[in-house]
Short mmCIF file of C-alpha atoms and ligand atoms in Angstrom, two decimals:
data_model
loop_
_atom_site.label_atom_id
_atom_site.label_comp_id
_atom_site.label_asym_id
_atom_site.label_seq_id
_atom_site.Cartn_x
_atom_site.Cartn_y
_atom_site.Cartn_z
CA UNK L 1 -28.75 -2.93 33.98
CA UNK L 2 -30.27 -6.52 33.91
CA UNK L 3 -30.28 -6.58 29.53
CA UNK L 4 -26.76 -4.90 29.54
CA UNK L 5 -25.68 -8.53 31.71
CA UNK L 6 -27.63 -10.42 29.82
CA UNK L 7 -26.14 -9.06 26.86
CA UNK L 8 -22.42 -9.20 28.49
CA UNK L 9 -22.96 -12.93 29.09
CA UNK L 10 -23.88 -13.43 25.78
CA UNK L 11 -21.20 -12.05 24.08
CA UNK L 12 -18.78 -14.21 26.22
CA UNK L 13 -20.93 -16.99 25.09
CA UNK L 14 -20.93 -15.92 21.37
CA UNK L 15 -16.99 -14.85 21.41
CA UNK L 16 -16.53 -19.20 23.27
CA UNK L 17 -18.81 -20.31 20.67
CA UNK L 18 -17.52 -18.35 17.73
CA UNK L 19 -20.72 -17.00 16.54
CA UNK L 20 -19.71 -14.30 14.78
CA UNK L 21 -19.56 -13.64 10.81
CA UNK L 22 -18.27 -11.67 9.24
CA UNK L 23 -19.37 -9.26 5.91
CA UNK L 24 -17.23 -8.02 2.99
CA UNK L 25 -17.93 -4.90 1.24
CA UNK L 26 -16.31 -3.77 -1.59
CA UNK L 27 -13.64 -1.02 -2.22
CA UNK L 28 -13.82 0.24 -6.05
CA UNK L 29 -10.92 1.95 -7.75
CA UNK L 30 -12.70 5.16 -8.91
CA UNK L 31 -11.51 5.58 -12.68
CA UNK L 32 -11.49 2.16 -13.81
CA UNK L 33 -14.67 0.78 -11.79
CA UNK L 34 -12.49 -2.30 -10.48
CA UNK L 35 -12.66 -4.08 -7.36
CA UNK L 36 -8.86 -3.30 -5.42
CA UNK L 37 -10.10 -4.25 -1.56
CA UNK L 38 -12.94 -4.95 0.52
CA UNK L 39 -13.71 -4.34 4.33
CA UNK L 40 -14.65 -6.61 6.76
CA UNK L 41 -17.42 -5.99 8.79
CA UNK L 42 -18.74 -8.06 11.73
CA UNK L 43 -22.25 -9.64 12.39
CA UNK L 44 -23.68 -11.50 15.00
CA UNK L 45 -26.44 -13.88 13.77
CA UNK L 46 -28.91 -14.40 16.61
CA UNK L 47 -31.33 -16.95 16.90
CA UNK L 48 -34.20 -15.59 15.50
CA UNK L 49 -32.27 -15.77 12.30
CA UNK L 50 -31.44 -12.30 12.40
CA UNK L 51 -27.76 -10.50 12.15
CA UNK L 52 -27.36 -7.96 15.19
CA UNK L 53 -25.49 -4.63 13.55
CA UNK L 54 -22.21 -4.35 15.33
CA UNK L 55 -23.41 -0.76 16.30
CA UNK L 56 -25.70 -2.46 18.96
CA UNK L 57 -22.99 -4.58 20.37
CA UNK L 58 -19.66 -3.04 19.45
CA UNK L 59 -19.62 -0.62 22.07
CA UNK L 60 -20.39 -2.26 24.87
CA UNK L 61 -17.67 -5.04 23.94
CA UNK L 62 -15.14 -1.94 24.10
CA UNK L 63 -16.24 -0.76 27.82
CA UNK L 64 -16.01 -4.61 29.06
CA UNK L 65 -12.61 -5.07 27.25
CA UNK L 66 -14.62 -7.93 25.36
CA UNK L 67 -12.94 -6.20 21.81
CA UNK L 68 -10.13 -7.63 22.39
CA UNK L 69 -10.40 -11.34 21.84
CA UNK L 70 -13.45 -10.34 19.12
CA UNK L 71 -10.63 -7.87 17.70
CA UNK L 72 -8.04 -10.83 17.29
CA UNK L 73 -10.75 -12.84 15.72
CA UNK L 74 -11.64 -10.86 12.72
CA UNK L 75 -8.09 -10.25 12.31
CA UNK L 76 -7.69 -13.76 12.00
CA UNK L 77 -10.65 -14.79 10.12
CA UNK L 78 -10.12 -11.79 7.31
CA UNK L 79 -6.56 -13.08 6.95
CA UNK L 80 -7.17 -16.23 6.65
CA UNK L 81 -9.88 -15.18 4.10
CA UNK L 82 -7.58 -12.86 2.01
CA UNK L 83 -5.11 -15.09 1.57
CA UNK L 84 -7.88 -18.02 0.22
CA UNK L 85 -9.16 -15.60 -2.34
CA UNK L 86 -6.10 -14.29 -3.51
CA UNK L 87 -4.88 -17.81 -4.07
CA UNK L 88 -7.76 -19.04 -5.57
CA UNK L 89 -8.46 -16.07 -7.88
CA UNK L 90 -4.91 -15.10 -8.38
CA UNK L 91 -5.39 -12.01 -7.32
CA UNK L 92 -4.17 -8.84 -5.21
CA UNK L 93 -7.27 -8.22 -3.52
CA UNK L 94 -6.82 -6.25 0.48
CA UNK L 95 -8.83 -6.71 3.48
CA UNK L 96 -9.34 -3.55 5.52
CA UNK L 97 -10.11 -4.36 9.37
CA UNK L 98 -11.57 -2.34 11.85
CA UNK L 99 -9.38 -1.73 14.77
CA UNK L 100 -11.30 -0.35 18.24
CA UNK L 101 -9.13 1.92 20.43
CA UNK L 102 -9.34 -0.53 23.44
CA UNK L 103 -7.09 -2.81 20.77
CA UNK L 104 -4.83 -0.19 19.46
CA UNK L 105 -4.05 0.25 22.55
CA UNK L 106 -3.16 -3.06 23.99
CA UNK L 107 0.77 -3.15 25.06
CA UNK L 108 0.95 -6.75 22.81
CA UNK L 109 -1.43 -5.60 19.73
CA UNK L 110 1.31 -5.34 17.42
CA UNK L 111 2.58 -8.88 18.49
CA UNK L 112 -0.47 -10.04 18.06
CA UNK L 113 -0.97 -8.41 14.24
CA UNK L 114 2.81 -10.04 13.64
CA UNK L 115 1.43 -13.71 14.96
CA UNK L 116 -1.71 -13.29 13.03
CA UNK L 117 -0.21 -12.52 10.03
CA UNK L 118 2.50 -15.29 10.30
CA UNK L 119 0.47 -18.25 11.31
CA UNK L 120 -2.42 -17.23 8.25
CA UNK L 121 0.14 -17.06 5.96
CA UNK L 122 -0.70 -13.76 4.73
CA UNK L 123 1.38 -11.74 2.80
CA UNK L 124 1.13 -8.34 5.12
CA UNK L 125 0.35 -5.96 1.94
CA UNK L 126 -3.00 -7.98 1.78
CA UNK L 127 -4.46 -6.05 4.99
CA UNK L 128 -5.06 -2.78 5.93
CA UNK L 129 -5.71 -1.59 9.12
CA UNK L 130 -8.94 0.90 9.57
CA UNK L 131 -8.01 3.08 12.69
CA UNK L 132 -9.87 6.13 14.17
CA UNK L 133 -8.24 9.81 15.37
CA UNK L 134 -9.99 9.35 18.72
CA UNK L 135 -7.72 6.50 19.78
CA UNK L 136 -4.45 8.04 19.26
CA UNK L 137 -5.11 11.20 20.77
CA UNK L 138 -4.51 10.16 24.38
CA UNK L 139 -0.85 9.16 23.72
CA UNK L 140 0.08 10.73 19.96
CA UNK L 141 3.75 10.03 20.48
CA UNK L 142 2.89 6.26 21.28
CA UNK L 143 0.00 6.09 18.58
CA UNK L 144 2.54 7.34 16.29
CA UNK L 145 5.18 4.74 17.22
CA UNK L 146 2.86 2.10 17.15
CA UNK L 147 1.68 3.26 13.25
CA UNK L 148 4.78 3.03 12.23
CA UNK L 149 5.87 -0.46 13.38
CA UNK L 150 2.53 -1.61 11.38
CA UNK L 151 3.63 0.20 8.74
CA UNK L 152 7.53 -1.28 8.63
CA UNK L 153 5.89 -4.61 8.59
CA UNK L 154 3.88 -3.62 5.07
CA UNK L 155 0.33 -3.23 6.48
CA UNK L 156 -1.09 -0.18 5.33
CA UNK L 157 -3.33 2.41 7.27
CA UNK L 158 -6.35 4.40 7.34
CA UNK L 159 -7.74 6.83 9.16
CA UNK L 160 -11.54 5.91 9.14
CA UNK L 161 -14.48 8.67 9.61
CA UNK L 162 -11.89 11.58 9.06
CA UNK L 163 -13.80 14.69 9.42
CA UNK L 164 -15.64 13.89 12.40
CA UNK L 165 -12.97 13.78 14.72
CA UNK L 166 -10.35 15.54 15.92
CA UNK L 167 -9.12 16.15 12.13
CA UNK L 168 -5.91 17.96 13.59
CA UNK L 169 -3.73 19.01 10.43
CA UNK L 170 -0.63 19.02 12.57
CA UNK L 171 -1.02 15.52 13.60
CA UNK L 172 -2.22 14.44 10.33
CA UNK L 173 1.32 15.87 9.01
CA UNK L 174 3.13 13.44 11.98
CA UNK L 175 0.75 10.02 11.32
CA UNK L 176 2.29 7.46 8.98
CA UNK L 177 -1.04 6.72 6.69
CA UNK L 178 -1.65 5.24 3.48
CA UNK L 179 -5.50 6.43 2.96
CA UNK L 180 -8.03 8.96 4.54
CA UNK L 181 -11.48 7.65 4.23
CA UNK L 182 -14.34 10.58 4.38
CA UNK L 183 -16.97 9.79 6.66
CA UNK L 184 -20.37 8.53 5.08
CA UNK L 185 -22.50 11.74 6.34
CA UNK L 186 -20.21 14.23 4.37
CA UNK L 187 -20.84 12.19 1.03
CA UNK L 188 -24.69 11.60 1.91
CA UNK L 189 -24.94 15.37 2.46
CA UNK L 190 -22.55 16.58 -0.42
CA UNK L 191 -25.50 17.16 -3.11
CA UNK L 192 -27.74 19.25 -0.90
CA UNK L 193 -25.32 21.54 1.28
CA UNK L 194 -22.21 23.41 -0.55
CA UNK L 195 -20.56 23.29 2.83
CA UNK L 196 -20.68 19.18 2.90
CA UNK L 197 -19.33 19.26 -0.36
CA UNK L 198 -16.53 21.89 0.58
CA UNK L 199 -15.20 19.43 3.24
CA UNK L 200 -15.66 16.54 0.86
CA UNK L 201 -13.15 18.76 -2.21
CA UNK L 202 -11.10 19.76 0.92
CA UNK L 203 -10.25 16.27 2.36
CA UNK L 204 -9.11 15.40 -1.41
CA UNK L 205 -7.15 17.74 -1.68
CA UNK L 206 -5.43 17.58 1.41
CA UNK L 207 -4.67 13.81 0.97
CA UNK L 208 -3.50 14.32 -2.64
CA UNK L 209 -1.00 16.83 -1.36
CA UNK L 210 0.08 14.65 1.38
CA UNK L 211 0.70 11.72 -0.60
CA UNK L 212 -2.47 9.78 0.54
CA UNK L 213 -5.30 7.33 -1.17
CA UNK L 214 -8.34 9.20 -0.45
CA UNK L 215 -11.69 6.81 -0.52
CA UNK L 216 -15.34 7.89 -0.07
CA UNK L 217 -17.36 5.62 2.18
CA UNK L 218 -21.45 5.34 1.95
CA UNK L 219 -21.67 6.13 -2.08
CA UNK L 220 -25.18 5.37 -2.52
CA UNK L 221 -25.70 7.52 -6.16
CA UNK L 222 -24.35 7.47 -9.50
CA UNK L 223 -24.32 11.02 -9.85
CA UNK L 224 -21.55 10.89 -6.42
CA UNK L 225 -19.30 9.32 -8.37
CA UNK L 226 -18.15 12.13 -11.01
CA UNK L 227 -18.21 14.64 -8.31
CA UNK L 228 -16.13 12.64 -6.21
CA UNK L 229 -13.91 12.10 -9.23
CA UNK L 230 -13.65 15.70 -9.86
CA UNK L 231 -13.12 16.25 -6.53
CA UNK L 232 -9.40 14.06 -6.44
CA UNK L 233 -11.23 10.93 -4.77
CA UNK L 234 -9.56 7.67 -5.60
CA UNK L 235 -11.66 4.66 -4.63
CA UNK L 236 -14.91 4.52 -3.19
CA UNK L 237 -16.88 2.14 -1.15
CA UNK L 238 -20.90 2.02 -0.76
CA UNK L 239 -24.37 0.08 -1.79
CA UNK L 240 -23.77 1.46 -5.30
CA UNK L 241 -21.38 -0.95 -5.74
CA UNK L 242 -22.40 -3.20 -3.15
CA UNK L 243 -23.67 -4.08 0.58
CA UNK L 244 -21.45 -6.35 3.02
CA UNK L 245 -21.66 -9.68 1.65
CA UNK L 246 -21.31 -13.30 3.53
CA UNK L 247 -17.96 -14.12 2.30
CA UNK L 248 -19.28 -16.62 -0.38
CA UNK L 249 -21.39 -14.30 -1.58
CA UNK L 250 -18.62 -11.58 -2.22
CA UNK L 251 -16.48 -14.41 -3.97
CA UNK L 252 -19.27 -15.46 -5.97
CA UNK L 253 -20.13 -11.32 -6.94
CA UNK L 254 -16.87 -10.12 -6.74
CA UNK L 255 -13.91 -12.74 -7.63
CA UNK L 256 -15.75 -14.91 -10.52
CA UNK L 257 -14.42 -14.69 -14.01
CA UNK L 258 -15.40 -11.13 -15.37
CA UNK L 259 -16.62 -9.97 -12.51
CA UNK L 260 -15.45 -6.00 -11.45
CA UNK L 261 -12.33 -6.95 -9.84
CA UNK L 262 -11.10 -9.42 -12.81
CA UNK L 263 -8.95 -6.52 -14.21
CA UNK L 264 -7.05 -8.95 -16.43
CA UNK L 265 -3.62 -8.56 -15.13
CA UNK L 266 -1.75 -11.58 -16.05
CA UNK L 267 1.37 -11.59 -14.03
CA UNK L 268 1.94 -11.27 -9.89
CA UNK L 269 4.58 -8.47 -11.03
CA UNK L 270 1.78 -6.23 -12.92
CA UNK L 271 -1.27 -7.06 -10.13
CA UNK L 272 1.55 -6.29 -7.88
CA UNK L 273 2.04 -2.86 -9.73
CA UNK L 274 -1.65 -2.51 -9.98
CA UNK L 275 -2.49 -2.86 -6.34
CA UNK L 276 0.59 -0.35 -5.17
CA UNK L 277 -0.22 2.51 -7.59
CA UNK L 278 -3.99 1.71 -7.12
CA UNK L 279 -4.81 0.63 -3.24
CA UNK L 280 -2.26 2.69 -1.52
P1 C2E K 1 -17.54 1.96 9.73
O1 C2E K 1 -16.19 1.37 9.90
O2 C2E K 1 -17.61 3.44 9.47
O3 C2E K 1 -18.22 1.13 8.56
C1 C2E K 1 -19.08 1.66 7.61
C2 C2E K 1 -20.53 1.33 7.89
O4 C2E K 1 -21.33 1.94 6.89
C3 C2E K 1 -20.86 -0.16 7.86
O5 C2E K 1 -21.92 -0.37 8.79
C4 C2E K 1 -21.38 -0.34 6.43
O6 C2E K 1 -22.23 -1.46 6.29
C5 C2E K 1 -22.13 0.96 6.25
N1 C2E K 1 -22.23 1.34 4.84
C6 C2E K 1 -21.33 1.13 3.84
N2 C2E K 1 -21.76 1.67 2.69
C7 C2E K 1 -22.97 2.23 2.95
C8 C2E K 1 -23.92 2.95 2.15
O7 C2E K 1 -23.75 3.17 0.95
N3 C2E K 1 -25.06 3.38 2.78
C9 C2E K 1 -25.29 3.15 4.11
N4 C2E K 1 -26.43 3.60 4.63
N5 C2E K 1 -24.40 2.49 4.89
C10 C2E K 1 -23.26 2.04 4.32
P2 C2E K 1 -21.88 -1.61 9.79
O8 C2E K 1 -21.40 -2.83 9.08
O9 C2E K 1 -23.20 -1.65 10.50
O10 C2E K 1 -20.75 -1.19 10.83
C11 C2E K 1 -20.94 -0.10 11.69
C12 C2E K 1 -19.68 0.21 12.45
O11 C2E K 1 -19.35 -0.86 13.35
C13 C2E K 1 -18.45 0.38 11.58
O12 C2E K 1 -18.46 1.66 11.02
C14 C2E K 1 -17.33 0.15 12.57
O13 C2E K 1 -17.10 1.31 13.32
C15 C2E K 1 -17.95 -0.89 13.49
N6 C2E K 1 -17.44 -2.23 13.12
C16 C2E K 1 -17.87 -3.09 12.17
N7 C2E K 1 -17.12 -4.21 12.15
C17 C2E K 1 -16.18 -4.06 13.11
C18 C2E K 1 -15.10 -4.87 13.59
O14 C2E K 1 -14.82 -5.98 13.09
N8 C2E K 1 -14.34 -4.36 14.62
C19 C2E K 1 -14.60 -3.13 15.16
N9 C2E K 1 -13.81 -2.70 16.17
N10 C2E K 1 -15.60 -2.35 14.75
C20 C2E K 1 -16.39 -2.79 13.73
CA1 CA K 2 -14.36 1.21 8.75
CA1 CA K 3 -17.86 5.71 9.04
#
């Protein structure tokens, strides 16, 4: 009880003092090995000159309601990111950002998307949205209403983990989504058990026939990346291609001349082109 206050008091302290960073990590187009997104992924650097994992401190921020102004925050901060590196690299690069369910469900969250996105400047096909089955299923109708005003404003959506939820093919029919991402544990266990790599195939298939980007997350392996390829996959994500990066870092790996996203389309009409037929 005493370290969960103690922890409580500093995450007001760290969310007042803006201590938090956050980490890119890249999304790869699967056929031509290019850079077409990145997620963002919160840290908390802590004195000792360590970054605490937002697995220790995530979930307690969503019991005290805390997620909400740290929710806003890396909104912010990833837009406000995007929109430097498209400018400055002249590309069509999207940010995906994690939304909890404590946000989702805020009465004003799509409000505050619409002000975040206006006062950054950001054009709204630059972000994606990472959402989770588990926070629509107390109110589908409203979830579902709430998708779709994020989605009539151009920011796209993903169901994250999908395959450890709920995974309810009715619902999935009814959710307006650009991209199911497969859970890390079904790609880390797809070369030893037939049945991982069963769900993997059958996730692919069901998002090519409903229209839908399909991206692996936690691709560790070469030898993932043909199967997944096989399999219908169109991006992936993992520490093959690289960890979450400080955001200089990623610019320096990932935006530089020749570097895996600089596919060489001249024009804003053809990256335009690109990133529709490629990041949706
Ligand atoms: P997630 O959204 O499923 O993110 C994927 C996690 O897998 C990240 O851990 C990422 O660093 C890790 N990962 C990516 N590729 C690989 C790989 O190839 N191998 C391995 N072993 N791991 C890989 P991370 O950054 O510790 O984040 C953990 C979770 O914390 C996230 O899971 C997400 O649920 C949550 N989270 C992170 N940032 C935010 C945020 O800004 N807001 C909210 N609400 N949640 C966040
Ligand atoms: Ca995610
Ligand atoms: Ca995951």
């Amino acid at each position: 009880m005493a370290e969960r206050i103690r922890m409580e008091s500093n995450i007001r302290r760290a969310v007042k003092e803006e201590e938090f960073v956050l980490h890119y990590q890249p999304k790869v187009d699967i056929t031509t090995g290019v850079v077409c997104g990145m997620e963002a992924l919160i840290r908390w650097p802590q004195e000792d000159g360590t970054m605490m994992s937002p697995t220790e401190f995530i979930p307690l921020t969503e019991e005290t309601g805390q997620i909400v102004p740290i929710g806003s925050w890396v909104l912010e901060q990833a837009c406000r990111d995007i929109v430097a590196i498209n400018i400055d690299y002249g590309k069509y690069l999207k940010v995906a950002v994690n939304i909890s369910p404590k946000q989702f469900r805020q009465p004003k969250f799509l409000e505050v998307v619409r002000n975040i996105v206006t006062e950054t400047e950001c054009d709204p096909t630059f972000l994606e949205l990472e959402i989770t089955e588990s926070m629509m299923m107390e109110d589908v109708e409203g979830a579902i209403l709430t998708m779709k005003d994020i989605r009539s404003i151009g920011i796209a959506l993903s169901m994250d983990d999908f395959g450890t939820g709920y995974s309810s093919l009715a619902y999935l029919r009814q959710f307006p989504l650009d991209t199911l991402k497969i859970d890390r544990s079904f790609i880390c266990g797809m070369m030893e058990s037939s049945a991982d790599a069963s769900i993997v195939s059958a996730i692919c298939s069901i998002g090519r026939n409903l229209g839908l980007g399909v991206i692996a997350e936690g691709v560790e392996h070469e030898f993932e990346v043909p199967m997944l390829q096989e399999m219908g996959c169109t991006m992936i994500q993992g520490y093959l291609y690289g960890k979450p990066l400080p955001i200089e870092e990623f610019r320096a790996k990932f935006c530089e001349k020749n570097s895996p996203s600089d596919h060489g389309a001249a024009t804003i009409a053809e990256r335009e082109k690109y990133a529709i037929s490629k990041c949706s």
